Coordinates of C-alpha atoms in Angstrom, one line a residue:
X145 CA -1.1 41.4 -15.4
X146 CA -0.4 37.9 -14.2
X147 CA -2.4 34.7 -14.7
X148 CA -5.4 34.0 -12.5
X149 CA -5.4 30.5 -11.2
X150 CA -8.3 28.9 -9.2
X151 CA -7.6 25.8 -7.3
X152 CA -10.4 23.5 -6.0
X153 CA -9.2 21.5 -3.0
X154 CA -6.5 22.6 -0.5
X155 CA -5.0 19.4 0.9
X156 CA -2.1 17.5 -0.6
X157 CA -2.3 18.2 -4.4
X158 CA -4.0 21.5 -4.1
X159 CA -1.7 23.0 -1.5
X160 CA 1.4 21.7 -3.3
X161 CA 0.2 23.3 -6.6
X162 CA -0.5 26.6 -4.9
X163 CA 2.8 26.9 -3.2
X164 CA 4.8 25.8 -6.3
X165 CA 2.8 28.3 -8.5
X166 CA 3.7 31.1 -6.2
X167 CA 7.4 30.2 -6.1
X168 CA 7.4 30.2 -9.9
X169 CA 5.2 33.3 -10.5
X170 CA 5.1 36.1 -8.0
X171 CA 2.6 38.1 -10.1
X172 CA 0.0 35.3 -10.5
X173 CA -3.4 35.7 -8.8
X174 CA -4.0 32.5 -6.9
X175 CA -7.3 31.6 -5.3
X176 CA -7.7 28.3 -3.4
X177 CA -11.1 26.9 -2.4
X178 CA -11.4 24.3 0.3
X179 CA -14.7 22.8 1.4
X180 CA -13.4 21.9 4.8
X181 CA -12.1 24.0 7.6
X182 CA -8.4 22.9 7.2
X183 CA -5.9 23.0 4.4
X184 CA -2.7 21.0 3.9
X185 CA -3.4 18.6 6.8
X186 CA -1.8 15.2 7.2
X187 CA -4.5 12.7 6.2
X188 CA -2.1 9.8 6.8
X189 CA -1.6 10.9 10.4
X190 CA -5.4 10.8 11.3
X191 CA -5.4 7.2 12.8
X192 CA -2.4 8.1 15.0
X193 CA -4.3 11.1 16.4
X194 CA -7.3 9.0 17.1
X195 CA -5.1 6.4 18.8
X196 CA -3.4 9.0 21.0
X197 CA 0.0 8.5 19.5
X198 CA -0.2 12.1 18.1
X199 CA -1.5 14.0 21.1
X200 CA -2.1 17.5 19.6
X201 CA -4.4 18.1 16.6
X202 CA -2.3 21.0 15.4
X203 CA 0.6 18.6 14.8
X204 CA -1.5 17.3 11.8
X205 CA -1.6 20.8 10.2
X206 CA 1.3 21.2 7.7
X207 CA 0.0 24.7 7.0
X208 CA -2.9 26.9 8.3
X209 CA -4.9 29.1 6.0
X210 CA -3.5 32.2 7.7
X211 CA 0.1 31.0 7.6
X212 CA 0.0 29.9 4.0
X213 CA -1.8 33.0 2.9
X214 CA 0.8 35.2 4.6
X215 CA 3.8 33.3 3.3
X216 CA 2.7 32.7 -0.3
X217 CA 0.2 35.6 -0.9
X218 CA -2.6 33.2 -1.8
X219 CA -6.3 34.0 -1.4
X220 CA -7.4 30.9 0.6
X221 CA -11.2 30.5 1.2
X222 CA -12.0 27.6 3.5
X223 CA -15.5 26.3 4.2
X224 CA -16.3 27.2 0.6
X225 CA -17.4 24.6 -1.9
X226 CA -17.1 25.0 -5.6
X227 CA -20.5 23.7 -6.9
X228 CA -20.2 24.3 -10.6
X229 CA -17.7 24.9 -13.4
X230 CA -18.7 26.7 -16.5
X231 CA -15.8 26.0 -18.9
X232 CA -17.2 28.1 -21.8
X233 CA -17.1 31.2 -19.6
X234 CA -13.9 30.0 -17.7
X235 CA -15.8 30.6 -14.4
X236 CA -16.7 28.6 -11.3
X237 CA -19.6 29.0 -8.9
X238 CA -18.7 28.9 -5.2
X239 CA -20.9 28.5 -2.1
X240 CA -19.7 30.0 1.2
X241 CA -20.9 27.4 3.6
X242 CA -20.7 29.8 6.6
X243 CA -22.7 32.7 5.2
X244 CA -24.7 30.8 2.6
X245 CA -23.6 33.2 -0.1
X246 CA -23.1 32.0 -3.7
X247 CA -20.9 33.8 -6.1
X248 CA -18.8 33.2 -9.3
X249 CA -15.1 33.5 -9.8
X250 CA -13.3 33.7 -13.2
X251 CA -10.1 31.9 -14.0
X252 CA -7.4 31.7 -16.6
X253 CA -6.5 28.2 -15.4
X254 CA -8.4 25.9 -13.1
X255 CA -6.8 23.1 -11.0
X256 CA -9.1 20.4 -9.7
X257 CA -7.9 18.6 -6.6
X258 CA -11.1 17.3 -5.0
X259 CA -9.6 14.1 -3.7
X260 CA -11.5 10.9 -3.0
X261 CA -14.5 9.9 -0.9
X262 CA -14.6 7.0 1.5
X263 CA -16.7 4.1 0.2
X264 CA -19.8 3.7 2.3
X265 CA -21.7 0.4 1.8
X266 CA -25.4 0.6 1.1
X267 CA -26.6 -1.4 4.1
X268 CA -29.2 -0.7 6.8
X269 CA -27.8 1.2 9.8
X270 CA -24.8 2.6 8.1
X271 CA -25.9 6.2 8.9
X272 CA -26.2 5.7 12.6
X273 CA -24.3 8.0 14.9
X274 CA -21.5 5.6 16.0
X275 CA -20.5 4.6 12.4
X276 CA -17.6 6.6 11.2
X277 CA -15.3 7.1 8.2
X278 CA -11.7 8.5 8.5
X279 CA -11.3 11.3 5.9
X280 CA -10.5 14.5 7.6
X281 CA -9.7 16.1 11.0
X282 CA -13.3 16.6 12.0
X283 CA -13.9 12.9 11.4
X284 CA -10.9 12.0 13.6
X285 CA -12.1 14.3 16.3
X286 CA -15.5 12.7 16.4
X287 CA -14.1 9.2 16.7
X288 CA -11.6 10.2 19.3
X289 CA -14.3 11.9 21.4
X290 CA -16.6 8.9 21.0
X291 CA -13.9 6.5 22.3
X292 CA -12.9 8.8 25.2
X293 CA -16.3 9.9 26.3
X294 CA -18.5 6.8 25.6
X295 CA -18.4 3.3 27.1
X296 CA -16.7 1.6 24.1
X297 CA -15.5 -1.9 24.5
X298 CA -16.1 -3.6 21.1
X299 CA -14.9 -2.1 17.9
X300 CA -15.7 -3.5 14.4
X301 CA -13.5 -2.2 11.6
X302 CA -15.0 -2.9 8.1
X303 CA -12.2 -3.2 5.5
X304 CA -8.6 -4.4 5.9
X305 CA -6.7 -1.9 3.7
X306 CA -4.1 0.5 5.1
X307 CA -6.6 2.8 6.8
X308 CA -8.7 -0.1 8.3
X309 CA -5.5 -1.9 9.6
X310 CA -4.1 1.3 11.1
X311 CA -7.4 2.0 12.8
X312 CA -7.5 -1.6 14.1
X313 CA -4.0 -1.0 15.6
X314 CA -5.0 2.2 17.2
X315 CA -8.1 0.8 18.7
X316 CA -6.2 -2.2 20.0
X317 CA -3.6 0.2 21.5
X318 CA -6.5 1.7 23.5
X319 CA -7.1 -1.8 24.8
X320 CA -10.4 -2.3 23.1
X321 CA -11.8 -5.5 21.6
X322 CA -11.2 -5.2 17.8
X323 CA -12.6 -7.3 15.0
X324 CA -11.7 -6.6 11.4
X325 CA -14.1 -7.7 8.7
X326 CA -12.8 -8.0 5.1
X327 CA -14.9 -9.1 2.2
X328 CA -12.0 -10.5 0.2
X329 CA -10.2 -13.8 1.2
X330 CA -7.2 -11.9 2.7
X331 CA -6.3 -8.7 4.5
X332 CA -4.2 -5.9 2.8
X333 CA -5.1 -6.4 -0.8
X334 CA -1.9 -4.7 -2.0
X335 CA -0.1 -7.8 -0.8
X336 CA -0.2 -11.2 -2.4
X337 CA -1.9 -13.9 -0.2
X338 CA 1.2 -15.6 1.3
X339 CA 2.6 -12.2 2.4
X340 CA -0.7 -11.1 3.8
X341 CA -0.8 -14.3 5.9
X342 CA 2.4 -13.3 7.6
X343 CA 0.9 -10.0 8.7
X344 CA -2.5 -11.5 9.7
X345 CA -0.8 -14.1 11.9
X346 CA 1.3 -11.5 13.7
X347 CA -1.5 -8.9 14.3
X348 CA -3.8 -11.7 15.4
X349 CA -1.2 -12.7 18.1
X350 CA -1.4 -9.1 19.3
X351 CA -5.1 -9.6 20.0
X352 CA -6.9 -8.3 16.8
X353 CA -9.6 -10.7 15.5
X354 CA -10.0 -11.2 11.7
X355 CA -12.9 -12.4 9.6
X356 CA -12.1 -12.6 5.9
X357 CA -14.3 -13.7 3.0
X358 CA -17.4 -12.1 4.7
X359 CA -19.1 -8.8 4.7
X360 CA -21.7 -6.8 6.7
X361 CA -25.3 -6.9 5.6
X362 CA -26.9 -4.9 8.4
X363 CA -25.8 -2.7 11.3
X364 CA -28.4 -3.2 14.1
X365 CA -29.3 -1.0 17.0
X366 CA -31.3 2.1 17.8
X367 CA -30.3 4.9 18.0
X368 CA -26.7 3.7 17.8
X369 CA -25.3 0.4 16.4
X370 CA -24.8 -2.4 18.9
X371 CA -24.4 -5.3 16.5
X372 CA -22.9 -6.0 13.1
X373 CA -24.6 -8.8 11.2
X374 CA -22.5 -10.5 8.5
X375 CA -23.5 -12.3 5.3
X376 CA -22.5 -15.6 6.9
X377 CA -25.0 -15.0 9.8
X378 CA -22.2 -14.2 12.2
X379 CA -23.2 -11.4 14.7
X380 CA -20.5 -9.1 16.2
X381 CA -21.2 -6.9 19.2
X382 CA -20.2 -3.3 18.3
X383 CA -20.0 0.0 20.3
X384 CA -18.2 1.6 17.5
X385 CA -18.0 0.9 13.7
X386 CA -15.2 2.2 11.5
X387 CA -15.5 2.1 7.7
X388 CA -12.2 1.5 6.1
X389 CA -13.4 -0.1 2.8
X390 CA -11.5 2.2 0.6
X391 CA -12.0 5.4 -1.5
X392 CA -13.3 6.3 -4.9
X393 CA -12.4 9.5 -6.9
X394 CA -14.7 12.5 -6.3
X395 CA -15.6 13.4 -9.9
X396 CA -19.1 14.9 -9.8
X397 CA -17.8 18.4 -10.4
X398 CA -15.7 17.4 -13.3
X399 CA -18.6 15.3 -14.8
X400 CA -21.0 18.2 -14.4
X401 CA -18.6 20.3 -16.4
X402 CA -18.4 17.8 -19.2
X403 CA -14.8 16.8 -18.6
X404 CA -13.8 13.3 -19.7
X405 CA -13.7 10.5 -17.1
X406 CA -11.3 7.6 -17.5
X407 CA -12.1 3.9 -17.6
X408 CA -11.1 3.5 -13.9
X409 CA -13.6 6.2 -12.8
X410 CA -10.9 8.9 -12.3
X411 CA -10.7 12.2 -14.1
X412 CA -9.0 11.7 -17.4
X413 CA -5.7 13.6 -17.8
X414 CA -2.9 13.6 -20.3
X415 CA 0.8 13.3 -19.5
X416 CA 0.9 16.9 -18.5
X417 CA -2.1 16.4 -16.1
X418 CA -4.3 18.5 -18.3
X419 CA -8.0 17.4 -18.5
X420 CA -10.1 17.3 -21.7
X421 CA -10.4 21.1 -21.3
X422 CA -7.0 22.7 -22.1
X423 CA -7.5 25.3 -19.4
X424 CA -8.4 22.8 -16.6
X425 CA -5.8 20.6 -14.9
X426 CA -6.4 18.0 -12.3
X427 CA -4.2 16.2 -9.7
X428 CA -4.4 13.9 -6.7
X429 CA -6.7 11.1 -5.7
X430 CA -9.4 12.1 -8.1
X431 CA -7.4 11.4 -11.3
X432 CA -6.7 8.4 -13.4
X433 CA -3.0 7.8 -13.8
X434 CA -0.7 5.6 -15.8
X435 CA 0.9 2.7 -13.9
X436 CA 4.6 3.4 -14.1
X437 CA 5.5 -0.3 -14.3
X438 CA 3.1 -1.5 -17.1
X439 CA 1.6 1.7 -18.6
X440 CA -2.0 0.5 -17.8
X441 CA -4.6 3.0 -16.5
X442 CA -5.1 2.8 -12.7
X443 CA -5.9 4.8 -9.6
X444 CA -3.3 5.5 -6.9
X445 CA -4.9 7.4 -4.0
X446 CA -1.7 8.1 -2.1
X447 CA -0.2 11.3 -0.6
X448 CA 3.2 11.1 -2.3
X449 CA 1.9 10.9 -5.9
X450 CA -0.7 13.6 -5.0
X451 CA 1.9 16.1 -3.8
X452 CA 4.1 15.4 -6.9
X453 CA 1.2 15.8 -9.2
X454 CA 0.3 19.2 -7.7
X455 CA 3.9 20.3 -8.3
X456 CA 3.8 19.1 -11.9
X457 CA 0.6 21.0 -12.6
X458 CA 2.1 24.2 -11.2
X459 CA 5.1 23.8 -13.4
X460 CA 3.0 23.3 -16.5
X461 CA 0.7 26.3 -15.8
X462 CA 3.9 28.3 -15.4
X463 CA 5.1 27.1 -18.9
X464 CA 7.8 24.6 -17.8
X465 CA 6.2 21.6 -19.7
X466 CA 6.9 18.7 -17.3
X467 CA 5.4 15.3 -17.9
X468 CA 4.1 13.1 -15.2
X469 CA 5.5 9.6 -15.9
X470 CA 3.0 7.7 -13.8
X471 CA 2.7 6.2 -10.3
X472 CA 4.0 2.9 -9.0
X473 CA 2.1 2.8 -5.7
X474 CA 4.9 2.7 -3.1
X475 CA 3.4 2.4 0.3
X476 CA 4.3 1.4 3.9
X477 CA 2.4 0.8 7.1
X478 CA 3.3 0.1 10.7
X479 CA 1.3 -2.5 12.6
X480 CA 2.4 -2.7 16.2
X481 CA 6.1 -3.5 15.8
X482 CA 5.7 -5.0 12.3
X483 CA 6.3 -3.0 9.1
X484 CA 4.7 -3.8 5.8
X485 CA 5.8 -2.1 2.5
X486 CA 5.0 -2.5 -1.2
X487 CA 6.1 -1.0 -4.5
X488 CA 5.1 -1.7 -8.1
X489 CA 2.6 -4.4 -9.1
X490 CA 1.5 -7.5 -7.2
X491 CA 0.8 -10.8 -8.8
X492 CA -3.0 -10.4 -8.8
X493 CA -2.7 -7.2 -10.9
X494 CA -0.2 -8.6 -13.3
X495 CA -2.3 -11.7 -13.9
X496 CA -5.4 -9.5 -14.5
X497 CA -3.4 -7.5 -17.1
X498 CA -2.1 -10.7 -18.7
X499 CA 1.6 -9.9 -18.0
X500 CA 4.1 -12.8 -17.6
X501 CA 6.4 -12.7 -14.6
X502 CA 8.4 -14.7 -12.1
X503 CA 8.7 -14.4 -8.3
X504 CA 11.1 -15.3 -5.5
X505 CA 11.1 -15.0 -1.8
X506 CA 14.0 -14.4 0.6
X507 CA 14.1 -14.0 4.4
X508 CA 17.3 -11.9 5.1
X509 CA 18.1 -10.4 8.5
X510 CA 17.8 -6.7 9.0
X511 CA 21.6 -6.4 9.8
X512 CA 24.5 -8.6 10.6
X513 CA 23.3 -11.4 12.9
X514 CA 26.4 -11.2 15.1
X515 CA 25.5 -7.6 16.0
X516 CA 22.7 -7.5 18.6
X517 CA 19.1 -6.8 17.7
X518 CA 18.9 -8.3 14.2
X519 CA 15.5 -9.4 13.0
X520 CA 14.2 -11.3 10.0
X521 CA 12.3 -9.8 7.1
X522 CA 10.6 -11.4 4.2
X523 CA 11.1 -9.9 0.7
X524 CA 9.0 -11.0 -2.3
X525 CA 10.4 -9.9 -5.6
X526 CA 8.4 -9.9 -8.8
X527 CA 10.3 -9.6 -12.1
X528 CA 9.8 -10.1 -15.9
X529 CA 10.6 -13.5 -17.4
X530 CA 12.7 -12.2 -20.2
X531 CA 15.3 -9.7 -18.9
X532 CA 14.4 -9.8 -15.2
X533 CA 13.1 -6.2 -15.0
X534 CA 11.8 -5.5 -11.5
X535 CA 8.0 -5.2 -11.6
X536 CA 7.1 -5.2 -8.0
X537 CA 8.2 -5.9 -4.4
X538 CA 6.7 -6.6 -1.0
X539 CA 8.5 -6.5 2.3
X540 CA 7.3 -7.6 5.7
X541 CA 9.5 -7.4 8.8
X542 CA 10.4 -5.2 11.7
X543 CA 13.6 -3.3 11.1
X544 CA 15.0 -1.7 7.9
X545 CA 11.9 -2.5 5.9
X546 CA 11.7 1.1 4.8
X547 CA 15.3 1.0 3.6
X548 CA 14.7 -2.1 1.5
X549 CA 11.5 -0.9 -0.1
X550 CA 13.0 2.5 -0.9
X551 CA 15.9 0.8 -2.7
X552 CA 13.5 -1.5 -4.6
X553 CA 11.2 1.4 -5.5
X554 CA 14.2 3.3 -6.8
X555 CA 15.2 0.2 -8.9
X556 CA 11.7 0.2 -10.4
X557 CA 11.8 3.9 -11.2
X558 CA 15.2 3.4 -12.9
X559 CA 13.9 0.3 -14.8
X560 CA 16.6 -1.9 -13.3
X561 CA 16.8 -5.7 -13.6
X562 CA 17.4 -8.2 -10.8
X563 CA 21.0 -8.3 -12.0
X564 CA 21.3 -4.6 -11.3
X565 CA 20.1 -5.4 -7.7
X566 CA 23.1 -7.8 -7.4
X567 CA 25.4 -5.0 -8.3
X568 CA 24.0 -2.3 -6.0
X569 CA 26.7 -1.0 -3.6
X570 CA 24.6 -0.2 -0.6
X571 CA 25.7 1.0 2.8
X572 CA 27.0 -1.7 5.1
X573 CA 28.3 -1.8 8.7
X574 CA 27.2 -4.5 11.2
X575 CA 24.7 -2.3 13.0
X576 CA 23.0 -1.3 9.8
X577 CA 23.0 -4.1 7.2
X578 CA 24.9 -7.1 5.9
X579 CA 27.8 -7.3 3.4
X580 CA 25.2 -8.8 1.1
X581 CA 22.3 -6.5 1.9
X582 CA 18.7 -7.8 1.8
X583 CA 18.2 -6.1 -1.6
X584 CA 21.3 -7.7 -3.0
X585 CA 20.2 -11.1 -1.7
X586 CA 16.8 -10.7 -3.4
X587 CA 18.7 -9.9 -6.6
X588 CA 20.8 -13.0 -6.3
X589 CA 17.8 -15.3 -5.6
X590 CA 16.0 -13.9 -8.6
X591 CA 19.1 -14.1 -10.8
X592 CA 19.5 -17.8 -9.9
X593 CA 16.0 -18.5 -11.2
X594 CA 16.5 -16.6 -14.5
X595 CA 19.9 -18.3 -15.0
X596 CA 18.3 -21.7 -14.6
X597 CA 20.3 -22.6 -11.5
X598 CA 17.2 -23.4 -9.5
X599 CA 13.5 -23.9 -10.3
X600 CA 11.0 -22.7 -7.7
X601 CA 7.6 -24.1 -6.9
X602 CA 5.0 -22.8 -4.4
X603 CA 3.3 -24.5 -1.5
X604 CA 0.0 -24.3 -3.4
X605 CA 1.5 -26.6 -6.0
X606 CA 2.9 -29.2 -3.7
X607 CA -0.2 -31.3 -3.0
X608 CA -0.9 -31.9 -6.7
X609 CA 2.8 -32.6 -7.4
X610 CA 2.9 -35.2 -4.6
X611 CA -0.2 -36.9 -6.0
X612 CA 1.6 -37.0 -9.4
X613 CA 4.5 -38.9 -7.7
X614 CA 6.9 -36.2 -6.4
X615 CA 8.8 -36.6 -3.2
X616 CA 8.8 -33.9 -0.5
X617 CA 12.2 -33.5 1.2
X618 CA 12.8 -31.4 4.3
X619 CA 16.5 -30.6 4.4
X620 CA 16.4 -28.9 7.9
X621 CA 17.9 -30.5 11.0
X622 CA 16.2 -33.4 12.8
X623 CA 15.2 -31.0 15.6
X624 CA 13.5 -28.6 13.2
X625 CA 11.9 -31.5 11.4
X626 CA 10.4 -32.8 14.7
X627 CA 9.3 -29.5 16.1
X628 CA 7.9 -28.0 12.9
X629 CA 6.6 -30.9 10.8
X630 CA 5.2 -30.9 7.3
X631 CA 2.8 -33.7 6.4
X632 CA 4.3 -36.2 3.9
X633 CA 7.9 -34.9 4.1
X634 CA 11.0 -37.0 4.7
X635 CA 14.0 -35.6 6.5
X636 CA 17.4 -35.5 4.8
X637 CA 19.5 -32.7 6.4
X638 CA 21.4 -30.8 3.8
X639 CA 24.8 -31.4 5.6
X640 CA 24.2 -35.2 5.3
X641 CA 22.6 -35.1 1.9
X642 CA 25.5 -36.3 -0.2
X643 CA 25.7 -39.4 1.9
X644 CA 22.0 -40.2 1.6
X645 CA 21.4 -39.9 -2.1
X646 CA 20.4 -43.5 -2.2
X647 CA 17.3 -42.7 -0.2
X648 CA 15.9 -40.6 -3.1
X649 CA 14.3 -42.1 -6.2
X650 CA 16.2 -41.0 -9.3
X651 CA 13.1 -41.1 -11.6
X652 CA 10.8 -39.0 -9.4
X653 CA 10.6 -35.2 -8.9
X654 CA 12.1 -34.0 -5.6
X655 CA 10.6 -31.0 -3.9
X656 CA 13.1 -29.6 -1.4
X657 CA 12.4 -27.1 1.4
X658 CA 14.1 -25.7 4.6
X659 CA 13.2 -22.9 7.0
X660 CA 13.7 -20.0 4.6
X661 CA 14.8 -21.4 1.3
X662 CA 18.6 -21.0 1.6
X663 CA 19.6 -24.5 2.7
X664 CA 17.1 -26.0 0.2
X665 CA 18.8 -23.9 -2.5
X666 CA 22.1 -25.6 -1.6
X667 CA 20.4 -29.0 -1.7
X668 CA 18.9 -28.1 -5.1
X669 CA 22.4 -27.4 -6.5
X670 CA 23.7 -30.7 -5.1
X671 CA 20.9 -32.8 -6.4
X672 CA 20.7 -31.1 -9.8
X673 CA 24.3 -31.8 -10.4
X674 CA 23.8 -35.4 -9.3
X675 CA 21.2 -35.8 -12.0
X676 CA 18.0 -35.5 -9.9
X677 CA 14.9 -33.7 -11.0
X678 CA 14.6 -31.2 -8.2
X679 CA 12.7 -28.0 -7.4
X680 CA 12.9 -25.5 -4.5
X681 CA 9.8 -24.6 -2.5
X682 CA 9.9 -20.8 -2.6
X683 CA 10.1 -19.2 0.8
X684 CA 10.6 -22.4 2.8
X685 CA 8.7 -23.3 5.9
X686 CA 8.3 -19.6 6.7
X687 CA 5.6 -19.4 4.1
X688 CA 4.1 -22.8 4.7
X689 CA 0.3 -22.1 4.9
X690 CA -0.2 -24.5 7.8
X691 CA 3.0 -23.6 9.7
X692 CA 3.2 -22.2 13.2

């Protein structure tokens, strides 16, 4: 007689575990409980269904209960909530939400995949009927119906993470007035501030309003919200409020069963994704994982890792003993025509963990500029001070951003250094890339820093350095200097620099910049070899906080 496996949760991790288990063990008895009415649906596609980009709801269903049950011979019980685990008896108590019946089910192995719940702020008015979260298909149907059937003009999105920003895009696509409110000083917290500014500037030009460093304290109106009141006193008209603050692991069932919870608030699992009970595994958004880059404990509520974890759990129950090496948090988002992608750790996280690092910025074109349609992207690379191991990357652009971030994510997974990025032989033809691809160029820029050929500084440092006596030099053309000025800078175009060295003080620090950092790198090499104390402003005017 085969093993009996009970799975709690039937979306990403749960469905992945169930399907893999059946492929490995035809004799196992597999029961999957799902509290909602759908299994294996595309959470990440919900905003696009609400916005009308995806027109049919069934396109979001990777599998249906009937289809999956038929193909994999799995007992799938939707609209059924597991309300209790009794580990000593290896039994769960389930509640059929349709009939009201409660019953118990035994197991040999239990797999917990309860996911995560949206964070809902504890403020007056948050439970009113036109305030929504985006977690499942019924949520998305309610928002879609509200927009299409009600007189909605003003939408307030609370939270500027991936879901909040995607919802802002979809509401703007429906030609509504959209305001995004974010409590932290910047949008998209997975990015570092200078990269987030690029995104905010672009999306704001498309008509979305942003309020950062502020938060709602009350949602006013009766019976529905018509006004959002912020801590600053600002009042925003609102016909629809969408909560996109983030998620937290759903752990109440595990806690009730006495399973260990990690320091991050997720279910504690070992490298095989086994909980503190040897017969209970867990996977997906509810678990605490190891950060692949640093080894620190973290939460990574993303679909890719969840699916992989479900697959790993199934292998281990089947006796294959596969370790889960950790998550690195690779993600990507489309906002109008802009694409934003991340992998590995950002500066904020590395600082909080006390890890030393260096950074560089490059602004390569998506493909050869002489071939029509090239666009510029910005790549931020974060790497270790000693050997230059790639720790993280952020890419903002329009074309080929996914290609760049996937190469960089692979580099992190392979524990490559920035020198390895220089050596990567990536596909090139003029319509697709450049002979030195964007990833190669990021590797060269980082390698120059490690090799001591150039020393970068940031715009945030410039003011204090100028007060200490440094000289700010713009090496762009006179036309660029006049049309895009930087306060306090003198103009010495790079092509004339060798003839104008007498205009620079030899005993003062020189801070050079251009549009994207390439010409100023050339200027740095000239000046350094001529005996000047010179530094390169990372990212150039493109990252100038006060720039156009």
